[in-house]
Coordinates of C-alpha atoms in Angstrom, one line a residue:
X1 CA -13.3 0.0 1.2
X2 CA -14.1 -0.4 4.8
X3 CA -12.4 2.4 7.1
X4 CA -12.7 3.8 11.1
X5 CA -12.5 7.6 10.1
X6 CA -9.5 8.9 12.1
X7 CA -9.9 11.6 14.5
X8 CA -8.7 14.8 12.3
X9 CA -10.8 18.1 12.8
X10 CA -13.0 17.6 9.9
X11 CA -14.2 14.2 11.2
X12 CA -14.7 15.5 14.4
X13 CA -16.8 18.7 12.8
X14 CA -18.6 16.3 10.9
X15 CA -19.2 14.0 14.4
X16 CA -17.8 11.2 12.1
X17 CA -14.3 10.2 14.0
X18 CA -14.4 7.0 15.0
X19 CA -17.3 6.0 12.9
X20 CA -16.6 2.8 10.5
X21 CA -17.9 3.9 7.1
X22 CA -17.7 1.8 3.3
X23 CA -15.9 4.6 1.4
X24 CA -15.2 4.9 -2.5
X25 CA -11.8 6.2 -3.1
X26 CA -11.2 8.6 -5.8
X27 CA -7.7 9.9 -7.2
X28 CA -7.9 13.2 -5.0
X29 CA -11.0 12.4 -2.2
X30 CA -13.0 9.4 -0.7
X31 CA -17.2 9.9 -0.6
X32 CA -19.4 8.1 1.5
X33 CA -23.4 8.1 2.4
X34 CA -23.7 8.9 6.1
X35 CA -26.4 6.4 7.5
X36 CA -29.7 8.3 6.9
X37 CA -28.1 10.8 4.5
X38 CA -29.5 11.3 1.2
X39 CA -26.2 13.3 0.1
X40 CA -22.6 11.7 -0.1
X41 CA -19.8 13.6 2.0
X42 CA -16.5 14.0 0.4
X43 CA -13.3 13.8 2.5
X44 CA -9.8 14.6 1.8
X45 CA -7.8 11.4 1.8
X46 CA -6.1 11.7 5.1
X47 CA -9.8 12.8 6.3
X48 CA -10.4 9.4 5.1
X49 CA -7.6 7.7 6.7
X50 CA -6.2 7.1 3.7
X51 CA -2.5 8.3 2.7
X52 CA -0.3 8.5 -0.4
X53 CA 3.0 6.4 -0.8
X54 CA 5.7 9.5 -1.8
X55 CA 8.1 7.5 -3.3
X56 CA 5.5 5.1 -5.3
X57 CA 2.4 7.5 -5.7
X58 CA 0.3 4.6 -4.3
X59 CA -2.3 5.0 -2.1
X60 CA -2.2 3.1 1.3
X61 CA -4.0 2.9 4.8
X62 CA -2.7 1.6 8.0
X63 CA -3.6 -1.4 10.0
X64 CA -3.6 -3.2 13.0
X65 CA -1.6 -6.1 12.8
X66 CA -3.0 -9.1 13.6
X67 CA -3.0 -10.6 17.2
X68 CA -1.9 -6.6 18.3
X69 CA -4.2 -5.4 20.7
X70 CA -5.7 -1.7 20.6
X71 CA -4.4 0.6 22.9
X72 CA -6.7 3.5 23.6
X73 CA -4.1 6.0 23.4
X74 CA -3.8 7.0 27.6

């Protein structure tokens, strides 16, 4: 799955936020391969940018709808 890494603390430790990264989701965590990395990095979901449905249990990630533009957040 294809996914900008939110801005959350760990991303920003890891100087991934804002970085668009091929992820495999797992049942509790997502791994990727940094570019150049030999080693994958394990995330929690919401790390990820990936969140779980309460009601449903399923797993979800928000979108941009199409034709929206992106606001930069100022």
């Amino acid at each position: 799955m294809l996914v900008v890494l939110p801005h959350t603390d760990s991303c920003r430790a890891l100087n991934l936020a804002g970085h668009t990264a091929h992820i495999r989701v797992g049942s509790s965590d997502a791994r990727f391969r940094p570019p150049g990395s030999v080693s994958a990095v394990r995330l929690s979901h919401s790390d990820a940018g990936i969140y779980r449905d309460r009601t449903e249990g399923r797993l979800y990630m928000l979108q941009l709808a199409a034709g929206a533009p992106a606001t930069s957040g100022r």
